[in-house]
Amino acid sequence: MAAQAAPIESVQCFGRKKTAVAVTYCKRGRGLIKINGCPIELVEPEILRFKAYEPILLLGRHRFAGVDMRIRVKGGGHTSQIYAIRQSIAKALVAFYQKYVDEQSKKEIKDILVRYDRTLLVADPRRCEPKKFGGRGARASNGDVPLGRGMVSGEE
């Protein structure tokens, strides 16, 4: 029988925005962050790249140096996916520090993230409201004025 290898220190977390879901697998490593197999430096659209970088820029590269993150994202649009990615990165790092490092540094990380933007750790519960019958949208009505109502010329 072969000797058992040390268990892999890893956590799995998810981030959500509307219908986009990003799942992050975080384990001990050398600072690799990949999204759907591509490095985080190549995230598209380029304008939103810094949104995905936010947890890294806030906490510093040194906190990410000891972990590898592999992120799978699907659903939603480009913007929703970026917001789901940033949330899952932040949640995964907090979970990793809680499980394998120490409580003090985990609390420090959590406080920095919440002070900057609460949605880095807490999902946005808003969803699209369905359209109603007899109207043009979720809340707007068709704008028809029933007979006998409304302004008649000469009336004030």
CSV table of C-alpha atoms in Angstrom, one decimal:
chain,number,residue,atom,x,y,z
A,1,MET,CA,0.0,0.0,0.0
A,2,ALA,CA,1.3,3.5,-0.9
A,3,ALA,CA,1.6,6.1,1.8
A,4,GLN,CA,-1.3,8.6,1.8
A,5,ALA,CA,-0.5,12.0,0.4
A,6,ALA,CA,-1.3,15.1,2.5
A,7,PRO,CA,-4.9,16.3,1.9
A,8,ILE,CA,-5.2,19.2,-0.5
A,9,GLU,CA,-6.1,22.5,1.2
A,10,SER,CA,-8.9,23.8,-1.0
A,11,VAL,CA,-12.2,25.7,-0.8
A,12,GLN,CA,-14.9,26.2,-3.4
A,13,CYS,CA,-17.0,29.3,-3.4
A,14,PHE,CA,-19.5,30.9,-5.8
A,15,GLY,CA,-20.5,34.5,-6.7
A,16,ARG,CA,-23.8,35.5,-8.3
A,17,LYS,CA,-25.1,38.5,-10.2
A,18,LYS,CA,-28.5,38.3,-11.9
A,19,THR,CA,-28.3,34.9,-13.8
A,20,ALA,CA,-24.5,34.8,-14.0
A,21,VAL,CA,-22.8,32.3,-11.7
A,22,ALA,CA,-19.0,32.1,-11.1
A,23,VAL,CA,-17.6,29.1,-9.1
A,24,THR,CA,-14.0,29.6,-7.7
A,25,TYR,CA,-11.9,26.6,-6.7
A,26,CYS,CA,-9.1,28.0,-4.5
A,27,LYS,CA,-6.1,25.9,-3.3
A,28,ARG,CA,-2.5,26.4,-2.1
A,29,GLY,CA,-0.3,27.5,-4.9
A,30,ARG,CA,1.8,30.3,-6.4
A,31,GLY,CA,-0.7,33.1,-7.2
A,32,LEU,CA,-2.3,31.8,-10.4
A,33,ILE,CA,-5.8,33.2,-11.2
A,34,LYS,CA,-7.5,31.8,-14.2
A,35,ILE,CA,-11.0,32.4,-15.5
A,36,ASN,CA,-12.4,29.7,-17.8
A,37,GLY,CA,-8.8,28.6,-18.4
A,38,CYS,CA,-7.5,32.1,-19.4
A,39,PRO,CA,-5.4,34.4,-17.1
A,40,ILE,CA,-7.2,37.2,-15.3
A,41,GLU,CA,-5.1,39.7,-17.3
A,42,LEU,CA,-7.0,38.7,-20.5
A,43,VAL,CA,-10.6,39.3,-19.1
A,44,GLU,CA,-13.0,40.8,-21.6
A,45,PRO,CA,-14.5,43.4,-21.9
A,46,GLU,CA,-11.3,45.4,-21.2
A,47,ILE,CA,-13.2,48.3,-19.6
A,48,LEU,CA,-14.5,46.0,-16.9
A,49,ARG,CA,-11.2,44.3,-16.3
A,50,PHE,CA,-10.4,46.5,-13.2
A,51,LYS,CA,-13.8,45.4,-11.7
A,52,ALA,CA,-12.4,41.8,-11.7
A,53,TYR,CA,-9.1,43.1,-10.3
A,54,GLU,CA,-10.8,44.9,-7.4
A,55,PRO,CA,-10.3,42.2,-4.7
A,56,ILE,CA,-6.6,41.8,-5.7
A,57,LEU,CA,-6.0,45.6,-5.8
A,58,LEU,CA,-7.8,46.2,-2.4
A,59,LEU,CA,-6.0,43.4,-0.5
A,60,GLY,CA,-2.7,43.4,-2.2
A,61,ARG,CA,-1.0,40.8,-4.4
A,62,HIS,CA,0.8,39.3,-1.3
A,63,ARG,CA,-2.4,37.8,0.0
A,64,PHE,CA,-3.0,36.0,-3.3
A,65,ALA,CA,0.6,34.9,-3.7
A,66,GLY,CA,0.0,31.6,-1.7
A,67,VAL,CA,-3.2,30.5,-3.5
A,68,ASP,CA,-4.2,29.4,-7.0
A,69,MET,CA,-7.7,30.2,-8.1
A,70,ARG,CA,-9.6,28.6,-11.0
A,71,ILE,CA,-12.9,30.3,-11.9
A,72,ARG,CA,-15.7,28.9,-14.0
A,73,VAL,CA,-18.3,31.4,-15.0
A,74,LYS,CA,-21.5,30.9,-17.0
A,75,GLY,CA,-24.9,32.6,-17.6
A,76,GLY,CA,-25.8,36.3,-17.7
A,77,GLY,CA,-24.1,38.9,-19.8
A,78,HIS,CA,-20.5,40.2,-19.8
A,79,THR,CA,-21.1,42.7,-17.0
A,80,SER,CA,-23.0,40.3,-14.8
A,81,GLN,CA,-20.2,37.7,-15.3
A,82,ILE,CA,-17.5,40.2,-14.2
A,83,TYR,CA,-19.5,41.1,-11.0
A,84,ALA,CA,-20.0,37.4,-10.3
A,85,ILE,CA,-16.3,36.7,-10.8
A,86,ARG,CA,-15.2,39.5,-8.4
A,87,GLN,CA,-17.6,38.3,-5.7
A,88,SER,CA,-16.5,34.7,-6.0
A,89,ILE,CA,-12.8,35.7,-5.8
A,90,ALA,CA,-13.4,37.7,-2.7
A,91,LYS,CA,-15.6,35.0,-1.0
A,92,ALA,CA,-13.1,32.3,-1.9
A,93,LEU,CA,-10.1,34.2,-0.3
A,94,VAL,CA,-12.1,34.9,2.9
A,95,ALA,CA,-13.2,31.2,3.1
A,96,PHE,CA,-9.6,30.0,2.5
A,97,TYR,CA,-8.2,32.3,5.2
A,98,GLN,CA,-10.9,31.2,7.6
A,99,LYS,CA,-10.2,27.5,7.0
A,100,TYR,CA,-6.5,27.3,6.6
A,101,VAL,CA,-4.8,30.5,7.9
A,102,ASP,CA,-6.1,32.4,11.0
A,103,GLU,CA,-9.3,34.1,12.1
A,104,GLN,CA,-7.6,37.5,12.7
A,105,SER,CA,-6.3,37.9,9.1
A,106,LYS,CA,-9.7,36.6,7.7
A,107,LYS,CA,-11.5,39.3,9.7
A,108,GLU,CA,-9.0,42.0,8.5
A,109,ILE,CA,-9.7,40.9,4.8
A,110,LYS,CA,-13.4,40.8,5.3
A,111,ASP,CA,-13.5,44.3,6.9
A,112,ILE,CA,-11.4,45.8,4.0
A,113,LEU,CA,-13.8,44.3,1.4
A,114,VAL,CA,-17.0,45.3,3.2
A,115,ARG,CA,-15.8,48.8,3.8
A,116,TYR,CA,-15.1,49.2,0.0
A,117,ASP,CA,-18.1,47.5,-1.4
A,118,ARG,CA,-20.6,45.2,0.3
A,119,THR,CA,-21.4,43.3,-2.9
A,120,LEU,CA,-17.9,41.8,-2.9
A,121,LEU,CA,-19.2,39.4,-0.2
A,122,VAL,CA,-23.0,39.7,-0.2
A,123,ALA,CA,-25.1,38.8,-3.4
A,124,ASP,CA,-27.3,41.5,-4.9
A,125,PRO,CA,-30.9,40.1,-4.5
A,126,ARG,CA,-32.5,42.1,-7.3
A,127,ARG,CA,-34.0,40.2,-10.2
A,128,CYS,CA,-35.8,41.3,-13.3
A,129,GLU,CA,-39.5,41.6,-12.8
A,130,PRO,CA,-41.7,39.9,-15.4
A,131,LYS,CA,-43.9,41.8,-17.8
A,132,LYS,CA,-47.6,42.0,-16.9
A,133,PHE,CA,-50.5,41.5,-19.3
A,134,GLY,CA,-52.4,44.7,-20.4
A,135,GLY,CA,-49.2,46.7,-20.2
A,136,ARG,CA,-45.9,47.5,-22.0
A,137,GLY,CA,-43.7,46.2,-19.2
A,138,ALA,CA,-43.4,45.2,-15.6
A,139,ARG,CA,-44.9,48.4,-14.2
A,140,ALA,CA,-45.9,50.6,-17.2
A,141,SER,CA,-49.5,50.5,-18.4
A,142,ASN,CA,-50.6,51.0,-22.0
A,143,GLY,CA,-51.5,54.6,-21.4
A,144,ASP,CA,-55.1,54.3,-22.8
A,145,VAL,CA,-57.5,56.7,-21.1
A,146,PRO,CA,-61.0,55.2,-20.6
A,147,LEU,CA,-64.0,57.0,-22.3
A,148,GLY,CA,-65.6,59.7,-20.3
A,149,ARG,CA,-62.4,60.3,-18.3
A,150,GLY,CA,-59.6,62.7,-18.9
A,151,MET,CA,-59.5,66.3,-20.1
A,152,VAL,CA,-62.0,67.4,-22.6
A,153,SER,CA,-61.3,70.6,-24.6
A,154,GLY,CA,-62.6,73.7,-22.8
A,155,GLU,CA,-62.6,72.0,-19.4
A,156,GLU,CA,-60.2,73.0,-16.7
